[in-house]
Amino acid sequence: MQKCILITVLSLSALMLTGCTTTYTMTTRTGEVIETQGKPEVDATTGMTKYADAYGYHRVIKTSEIVQTAEGASKLEW
């Protein structure tokens, strides 16, 4: 019985952790603030930065247009 409860608790914990994402905030040269899901990926060969916006859509922006990238809080995505 205890083994079954332990497996259930561990399974639920793993499922809850998969829903966690860390948000990042990018500020552009024009002053626009972009909130991302997860860390933006910089591609040095193309000079572009890939990210997923607040709605989950994948976007690309020139790395030279980004002034600052700051890590935000972790939040649950249900």
PDB file of N, CA and C in Angstrom:
ATOM      1  N   MET A   1       0.824  -1.197   0.000  1.00  0.00           N
ATOM      2  CA  MET A   1       0.000   0.000   0.000  1.00  0.00           C
ATOM      3  C   MET A   1       0.869   1.262   0.000  1.00  0.00           C
ATOM      4  N   GLN A   2       1.904   1.252   0.836  1.00  0.00           N
ATOM      5  CA  GLN A   2       2.778   2.421   0.895  1.00  0.00           C
ATOM      6  C   GLN A   2       3.519   2.622  -0.424  1.00  0.00           C
ATOM      7  N   LYS A   3       3.858   1.528  -1.067  1.00  0.00           N
ATOM      8  CA  LYS A   3       4.559   1.606  -2.340  1.00  0.00           C
ATOM      9  C   LYS A   3       3.678   2.274  -3.394  1.00  0.00           C
ATOM     10  N   CYS A   4       2.403   1.941  -3.392  1.00  0.00           N
ATOM     11  CA  CYS A   4       1.453   2.519  -4.342  1.00  0.00           C
ATOM     12  C   CYS A   4       1.289   4.025  -4.110  1.00  0.00           C
ATOM     13  N   ILE A   5       1.206   4.419  -2.859  1.00  0.00           N
ATOM     14  CA  ILE A   5       1.065   5.840  -2.517  1.00  0.00           C
ATOM     15  C   ILE A   5       2.327   6.598  -2.918  1.00  0.00           C
ATOM     16  N   LEU A   6       3.481   6.002  -2.655  1.00  0.00           N
ATOM     17  CA  LEU A   6       4.746   6.643  -3.008  1.00  0.00           C
ATOM     18  C   LEU A   6       4.860   6.841  -4.516  1.00  0.00           C
ATOM     19  N   ILE A   7       4.494   5.841  -5.282  1.00  0.00           N
ATOM     20  CA  ILE A   7       4.540   5.942  -6.742  1.00  0.00           C
ATOM     21  C   ILE A   7       3.582   7.020  -7.235  1.00  0.00           C
ATOM     22  N   THR A   8       2.402   7.104  -6.641  1.00  0.00           N
ATOM     23  CA  THR A   8       1.423   8.122  -7.021  1.00  0.00           C
ATOM     24  C   THR A   8       1.950   9.526  -6.733  1.00  0.00           C
ATOM     25  N   VAL A   9       2.520   9.721  -5.558  1.00  0.00           N
ATOM     26  CA  VAL A   9       3.050  11.032  -5.179  1.00  0.00           C
ATOM     27  C   VAL A   9       4.202  11.435  -6.100  1.00  0.00           C
ATOM     28  N   LEU A  10       5.105  10.513  -6.387  1.00  0.00           N
ATOM     29  CA  LEU A  10       6.227  10.822  -7.279  1.00  0.00           C
ATOM     30  C   LEU A  10       5.754  11.132  -8.694  1.00  0.00           C
ATOM     31  N   SER A  11       4.758  10.411  -9.161  1.00  0.00           N
ATOM     32  CA  SER A  11       4.222  10.663 -10.501  1.00  0.00           C
ATOM     33  C   SER A  11       3.580  12.038 -10.587  1.00  0.00           C
ATOM     34  N   LEU A  12       2.796  12.399  -9.582  1.00  0.00           N
ATOM     35  CA  LEU A  12       2.159  13.717  -9.573  1.00  0.00           C
ATOM     36  C   LEU A  12       3.197  14.834  -9.479  1.00  0.00           C
ATOM     37  N   SER A  13       4.248  14.613  -8.700  1.00  0.00           N
ATOM     38  CA  SER A  13       5.312  15.617  -8.592  1.00  0.00           C
ATOM     39  C   SER A  13       6.001  15.828  -9.930  1.00  0.00           C
ATOM     40  N   ALA A  14       6.275  14.740 -10.632  1.00  0.00           N
ATOM     41  CA  ALA A  14       6.924  14.845 -11.943  1.00  0.00           C
ATOM     42  C   ALA A  14       6.031  15.577 -12.935  1.00  0.00           C
ATOM     43  N   LEU A  15       4.738  15.300 -12.907  1.00  0.00           N
ATOM     44  CA  LEU A  15       3.813  15.983 -13.812  1.00  0.00           C
ATOM     45  C   LEU A  15       3.737  17.475 -13.516  1.00  0.00           C
ATOM     46  N   MET A  16       3.768  17.844 -12.244  1.00  0.00           N
ATOM     47  CA  MET A  16       3.706  19.259 -11.886  1.00  0.00           C
ATOM     48  C   MET A  16       4.967  19.988 -12.330  1.00  0.00           C
ATOM     49  N   LEU A  17       6.120  19.340 -12.221  1.00  0.00           N
ATOM     50  CA  LEU A  17       7.370  19.990 -12.610  1.00  0.00           C
ATOM     51  C   LEU A  17       7.487  20.168 -14.114  1.00  0.00           C
ATOM     52  N   THR A  18       6.864  19.312 -14.891  1.00  0.00           N
ATOM     53  CA  THR A  18       6.931  19.476 -16.344  1.00  0.00           C
ATOM     54  C   THR A  18       6.152  20.693 -16.803  1.00  0.00           C
ATOM     55  N   GLY A  19       5.237  21.176 -15.996  1.00  0.00           N
ATOM     56  CA  GLY A  19       4.456  22.350 -16.348  1.00  0.00           C
ATOM     57  C   GLY A  19       5.122  23.655 -15.962  1.00  0.00           C
ATOM     58  N   CYS A  20       6.259  23.603 -15.301  1.00  0.00           N
ATOM     59  CA  CYS A  20       6.950  24.817 -14.875  1.00  0.00           C
ATOM     60  C   CYS A  20       7.797  25.382 -16.012  1.00  0.00           C
ATOM     61  N   THR A  21       7.703  26.673 -16.200  1.00  0.00           N
ATOM     62  CA  THR A  21       8.577  27.346 -17.147  1.00  0.00           C
ATOM     63  C   THR A  21       9.122  28.605 -16.496  1.00  0.00           C
ATOM     64  N   THR A  22      10.296  28.984 -16.894  1.00  0.00           N
ATOM     65  CA  THR A  22      10.876  30.229 -16.428  1.00  0.00           C
ATOM     66  C   THR A  22      10.659  31.267 -17.520  1.00  0.00           C
ATOM     67  N   THR A  23      10.130  32.405 -17.125  1.00  0.00           N
ATOM     68  CA  THR A  23       9.904  33.467 -18.096  1.00  0.00           C
ATOM     69  C   THR A  23      11.139  34.368 -18.160  1.00  0.00           C
ATOM     70  N   TYR A  24      11.374  34.916 -19.325  1.00  0.00           N
ATOM     71  CA  TYR A  24      12.444  35.887 -19.536  1.00  0.00           C
ATOM     72  C   TYR A  24      11.816  37.134 -20.142  1.00  0.00           C
ATOM     73  N   THR A  25      12.410  38.274 -19.858  1.00  0.00           N
ATOM     74  CA  THR A  25      11.942  39.533 -20.415  1.00  0.00           C
ATOM     75  C   THR A  25      13.056  40.131 -21.266  1.00  0.00           C
ATOM     76  N   MET A  26      12.744  40.380 -22.535  1.00  0.00           N
ATOM     77  CA  MET A  26      13.705  41.010 -23.443  1.00  0.00           C
ATOM     78  C   MET A  26      13.243  42.437 -23.715  1.00  0.00           C
ATOM     79  N   THR A  27      14.176  43.370 -23.648  1.00  0.00           N
ATOM     80  CA  THR A  27      13.891  44.762 -23.980  1.00  0.00           C
ATOM     81  C   THR A  27      14.602  45.087 -25.288  1.00  0.00           C
ATOM     82  N   THR A  28      13.864  45.681 -26.236  1.00  0.00           N
ATOM     83  CA  THR A  28      14.428  45.999 -27.549  1.00  0.00           C
ATOM     84  C   THR A  28      14.903  47.449 -27.591  1.00  0.00           C
ATOM     85  N   ARG A  29      15.586  47.801 -28.663  1.00  0.00           N
ATOM     86  CA  ARG A  29      16.077  49.172 -28.853  1.00  0.00           C
ATOM     87  C   ARG A  29      14.940  50.192 -28.902  1.00  0.00           C
ATOM     88  N   THR A  30      13.771  49.776 -29.377  1.00  0.00           N
ATOM     89  CA  THR A  30      12.629  50.685 -29.482  1.00  0.00           C
ATOM     90  C   THR A  30      11.879  50.829 -28.163  1.00  0.00           C
ATOM     91  N   GLY A  31      12.295  50.074 -27.133  1.00  0.00           N
ATOM     92  CA  GLY A  31      11.642  50.146 -25.836  1.00  0.00           C
ATOM     93  C   GLY A  31      10.560  49.107 -25.635  1.00  0.00           C
ATOM     94  N   GLU A  32      10.344  48.272 -26.637  1.00  0.00           N
ATOM     95  CA  GLU A  32       9.335  47.219 -26.523  1.00  0.00           C
ATOM     96  C   GLU A  32       9.832  46.153 -25.544  1.00  0.00           C
ATOM     97  N   VAL A  33       8.938  45.703 -24.674  1.00  0.00           N
ATOM     98  CA  VAL A  33       9.261  44.657 -23.709  1.00  0.00           C
ATOM     99  C   VAL A  33       8.560  43.380 -24.152  1.00  0.00           C
ATOM    100  N   ILE A  34       9.344  42.319 -24.354  1.00  0.00           N
ATOM    101  CA  ILE A  34       8.819  41.043 -24.830  1.00  0.00           C
ATOM    102  C   ILE A  34       9.002  40.008 -23.731  1.00  0.00           C
ATOM    103  N   GLU A  35       7.899  39.386 -23.305  1.00  0.00           N
ATOM    104  CA  GLU A  35       7.967  38.312 -22.316  1.00  0.00           C
ATOM    105  C   GLU A  35       8.028  36.982 -23.056  1.00  0.00           C
ATOM    106  N   THR A  36       8.987  36.141 -22.678  1.00  0.00           N
ATOM    107  CA  THR A  36       9.169  34.864 -23.361  1.00  0.00           C
ATOM    108  C   THR A  36       8.908  33.702 -22.420  1.00  0.00           C
ATOM    109  N   GLN A  37       8.596  32.555 -22.996  1.00  0.00           N
ATOM    110  CA  GLN A  37       8.485  31.310 -22.241  1.00  0.00           C
ATOM    111  C   GLN A  37       9.796  30.566 -22.419  1.00  0.00           C
ATOM    112  N   GLY A  38      10.553  30.428 -21.371  1.00  0.00           N
ATOM    113  CA  GLY A  38      11.848  29.765 -21.470  1.00  0.00           C
ATOM    114  C   GLY A  38      12.925  30.725 -21.944  1.00  0.00           C
ATOM    115  N   LYS A  39      14.152  30.239 -21.934  1.00  0.00           N
ATOM    116  CA  LYS A  39      15.298  31.070 -22.303  1.00  0.00           C
ATOM    117  C   LYS A  39      15.384  31.232 -23.819  1.00  0.00           C
ATOM    118  N   PRO A  40      15.543  32.468 -24.301  1.00  0.00           N
ATOM    119  CA  PRO A  40      15.726  32.697 -25.739  1.00  0.00           C
ATOM    120  C   PRO A  40      17.037  32.069 -26.218  1.00  0.00           C
ATOM    121  N   GLU A  41      17.034  31.537 -27.445  1.00  0.00           N
ATOM    122  CA  GLU A  41      18.215  30.888 -28.019  1.00  0.00           C
ATOM    123  C   GLU A  41      18.857  31.806 -29.053  1.00  0.00           C
ATOM    124  N   VAL A  42      20.138  32.118 -28.847  1.00  0.00           N
ATOM    125  CA  VAL A  42      20.880  32.983 -29.767  1.00  0.00           C
ATOM    126  C   VAL A  42      21.603  32.111 -30.789  1.00  0.00           C
ATOM    127  N   ASP A  43      21.394  32.406 -32.068  1.00  0.00           N
ATOM    128  CA  ASP A  43      22.084  31.715 -33.157  1.00  0.00           C
ATOM    129  C   ASP A  43      23.146  32.667 -33.704  1.00  0.00           C
ATOM    130  N   ALA A  44      24.395  32.413 -33.333  1.00  0.00           N
ATOM    131  CA  ALA A  44      25.490  33.316 -33.704  1.00  0.00           C
ATOM    132  C   ALA A  44      25.749  33.336 -35.207  1.00  0.00           C
ATOM    133  N   THR A  45      25.459  32.251 -35.901  1.00  0.00           N
ATOM    134  CA  THR A  45      25.736  32.205 -37.345  1.00  0.00           C
ATOM    135  C   THR A  45      24.786  33.090 -38.137  1.00  0.00           C
ATOM    136  N   THR A  46      23.529  33.184 -37.702  1.00  0.00           N
ATOM    137  CA  THR A  46      22.555  34.008 -38.422  1.00  0.00           C
ATOM    138  C   THR A  46      22.349  35.375 -37.783  1.00  0.00           C
ATOM    139  N   GLY A  47      22.789  35.538 -36.527  1.00  0.00           N
ATOM    140  CA  GLY A  47      22.584  36.805 -35.835  1.00  0.00           C
ATOM    141  C   GLY A  47      21.148  36.995 -35.367  1.00  0.00           C
ATOM    142  N   MET A  48      20.424  35.893 -35.218  1.00  0.00           N
ATOM    143  CA  MET A  48      19.022  35.956 -34.809  1.00  0.00           C
ATOM    144  C   MET A  48      18.842  35.273 -33.450  1.00  0.00           C
ATOM    145  N   THR A  49      17.805  35.687 -32.739  1.00  0.00           N
ATOM    146  CA  THR A  49      17.443  35.078 -31.466  1.00  0.00           C
ATOM    147  C   THR A  49      16.060  34.475 -31.599  1.00  0.00           C
ATOM    148  N   LYS A  50      15.936  33.197 -31.244  1.00  0.00           N
ATOM    149  CA  LYS A  50      14.650  32.497 -31.300  1.00  0.00           C
ATOM    150  C   LYS A  50      14.058  32.440 -29.901  1.00  0.00           C
ATOM    151  N   TYR A  51      12.732  32.625 -29.806  1.00  0.00           N
ATOM    152  CA  TYR A  51      12.058  32.554 -28.517  1.00  0.00           C
ATOM    153  C   TYR A  51      10.600  32.179 -28.721  1.00  0.00           C
ATOM    154  N   ALA A  52       9.952  31.752 -27.646  1.00  0.00           N
ATOM    155  CA  ALA A  52       8.513  31.503 -27.649  1.00  0.00           C
ATOM    156  C   ALA A  52       7.871  32.637 -26.862  1.00  0.00           C
ATOM    157  N   ASP A  53       6.911  33.334 -27.472  1.00  0.00           N
ATOM    158  CA  ASP A  53       6.287  34.471 -26.796  1.00  0.00           C
ATOM    159  C   ASP A  53       5.335  34.003 -25.693  1.00  0.00           C
ATOM    160  N   ALA A  54       4.668  34.947 -25.048  1.00  0.00           N
ATOM    161  CA  ALA A  54       3.793  34.641 -23.915  1.00  0.00           C
ATOM    162  C   ALA A  54       2.645  33.715 -24.288  1.00  0.00           C
ATOM    163  N   TYR A  55       2.289  33.663 -25.561  1.00  0.00           N
ATOM    164  CA  TYR A  55       1.188  32.811 -26.012  1.00  0.00           C
ATOM    165  C   TYR A  55       1.670  31.472 -26.561  1.00  0.00           C
ATOM    166  N   GLY A  56       2.996  31.257 -26.577  1.00  0.00           N
ATOM    167  CA  GLY A  56       3.551  29.995 -27.045  1.00  0.00           C
ATOM    168  C   GLY A  56       3.940  29.978 -28.508  1.00  0.00           C
ATOM    169  N   TYR A  57       3.752  31.089 -29.216  1.00  0.00           N
ATOM    170  CA  TYR A  57       4.144  31.158 -30.626  1.00  0.00           C
ATOM    171  C   TYR A  57       5.654  31.348 -30.734  1.00  0.00           C
ATOM    172  N   HIS A  58       6.285  30.647 -31.658  1.00  0.00           N
ATOM    173  CA  HIS A  58       7.729  30.764 -31.860  1.00  0.00           C
ATOM    174  C   HIS A  58       8.021  31.970 -32.745  1.00  0.00           C
ATOM    175  N   ARG A  59       8.928  32.825 -32.261  1.00  0.00           N
ATOM    176  CA  ARG A  59       9.271  34.067 -32.950  1.00  0.00           C
ATOM    177  C   ARG A  59      10.782  34.164 -33.131  1.00  0.00           C
ATOM    178  N   VAL A  60      11.202  35.068 -34.016  1.00  0.00           N
ATOM    179  CA  VAL A  60      12.619  35.324 -34.267  1.00  0.00           C
ATOM    180  C   VAL A  60      12.820  36.832 -34.311  1.00  0.00           C
ATOM    181  N   ILE A  61      13.914  37.296 -33.722  1.00  0.00           N
ATOM    182  CA  ILE A  61      14.244  38.715 -33.722  1.00  0.00           C
ATOM    183  C   ILE A  61      15.756  38.840 -33.913  1.00  0.00           C
ATOM    184  N   LYS A  62      16.189  39.944 -34.525  1.00  0.00           N
ATOM    185  CA  LYS A  62      17.625  40.178 -34.679  1.00  0.00           C
ATOM    186  C   LYS A  62      18.246  40.373 -33.295  1.00  0.00           C
ATOM    187  N   THR A  63      19.361  39.713 -33.070  1.00  0.00           N
ATOM    188  CA  THR A  63      20.038  39.818 -31.780  1.00  0.00           C
ATOM    189  C   THR A  63      20.502  41.248 -31.527  1.00  0.00           C
ATOM    190  N   SER A  64      20.860  41.978 -32.569  1.00  0.00           N
ATOM    191  CA  SER A  64      21.324  43.358 -32.414  1.00  0.00           C
ATOM    192  C   SER A  64      20.212  44.292 -31.944  1.00  0.00           C
ATOM    193  N   GLU A  65      18.959  43.892 -32.083  1.00  0.00           N
ATOM    194  CA  GLU A  65      17.829  44.710 -31.645  1.00  0.00           C
ATOM    195  C   GLU A  65      17.538  44.555 -30.151  1.00  0.00           C
ATOM    196  N   ILE A  66      18.134  43.544 -29.520  1.00  0.00           N
ATOM    197  CA  ILE A  66      17.876  43.277 -28.102  1.00  0.00           C
ATOM    198  C   ILE A  66      18.891  44.028 -27.258  1.00  0.00           C
ATOM    199  N   VAL A  67      18.381  44.829 -26.321  1.00  0.00           N
ATOM    200  CA  VAL A  67      19.240  45.607 -25.444  1.00  0.00           C
ATOM    201  C   VAL A  67      19.525  44.839 -24.157  1.00  0.00           C
ATOM    202  N   GLN A  68      18.502  44.179 -23.625  1.00  0.00           N
ATOM    203  CA  GLN A  68      18.644  43.503 -22.341  1.00  0.00           C
ATOM    204  C   GLN A  68      17.755  42.268 -22.295  1.00  0.00           C
ATOM    205  N   THR A  69      18.250  41.217 -21.652  1.00  0.00           N
ATOM    206  CA  THR A  69      17.459  40.020 -21.389  1.00  0.00           C
ATOM    207  C   THR A  69      17.576  39.722 -19.907  1.00  0.00           C
ATOM    208  N   ALA A  70      16.432  39.631 -19.226  1.00  0.00           N
ATOM    209  CA  ALA A  70      16.427  39.378 -17.787  1.00  0.00           C
ATOM    210  C   ALA A  70      15.565  38.166 -17.477  1.00  0.00           C
ATOM    211  N   GLU A  71      16.037  37.366 -16.527  1.00  0.00           N
ATOM    212  CA  GLU A  71      15.281  36.182 -16.115  1.00  0.00           C
ATOM    213  C   GLU A  71      14.181  36.602 -15.154  1.00  0.00           C
ATOM    214  N   GLY A  72      12.989  36.074 -15.384  1.00  0.00           N
ATOM    215  CA  GLY A  72      11.855  36.382 -14.529  1.00  0.00           C
ATOM    216  C   GLY A  72      11.570  35.242 -13.576  1.00  0.00           C
ATOM    217  N   ALA A  73      10.346  35.172 -13.130  1.00  0.00           N
ATOM    218  CA  ALA A  73       9.936  34.150 -12.176  1.00  0.00           C
ATOM    219  C   ALA A  73       9.499  32.884 -12.892  1.00  0.00           C
ATOM    220  N   SER A  74       9.577  31.776 -12.167  1.00  0.00           N
ATOM    221  CA  SER A  74       9.036  30.518 -12.688  1.00  0.00           C
ATOM    222  C   SER A  74       7.547  30.498 -12.410  1.00  0.00           C
ATOM    223  N   LYS A  75       6.779  29.966 -13.359  1.00  0.00           N
ATOM    224  CA  LYS A  75       5.346  29.868 -13.130  1.00  0.00           C
ATOM    225  C   LYS A  75       4.818  28.580 -13.731  1.00  0.00           C
ATOM    226  N   LEU A  76       3.724  28.124 -13.175  1.00  0.00           N
ATOM    227  CA  LEU A  76       3.115  26.883 -13.634  1.00  0.00           C
ATOM    228  C   LEU A  76       2.264  27.132 -14.860  1.00  0.00           C
ATOM    229  N   GLU A  77       2.394  26.272 -15.850  1.00  0.00           N
ATOM    230  CA  GLU A  77       1.575  26.318 -17.055  1.00  0.00           C
ATOM    231  C   GLU A  77       0.629  25.133 -17.021  1.00  0.00           C
ATOM    232  N   TRP A  78      -0.611  25.360 -16.736  1.00  0.00           N
ATOM    233  CA  TRP A  78      -1.578  24.247 -16.652  1.00  0.00           C
ATOM    234  C   TRP A  78      -2.166  24.003 -17.968  1.00  0.00           C
TER     235      TRP A  78
END
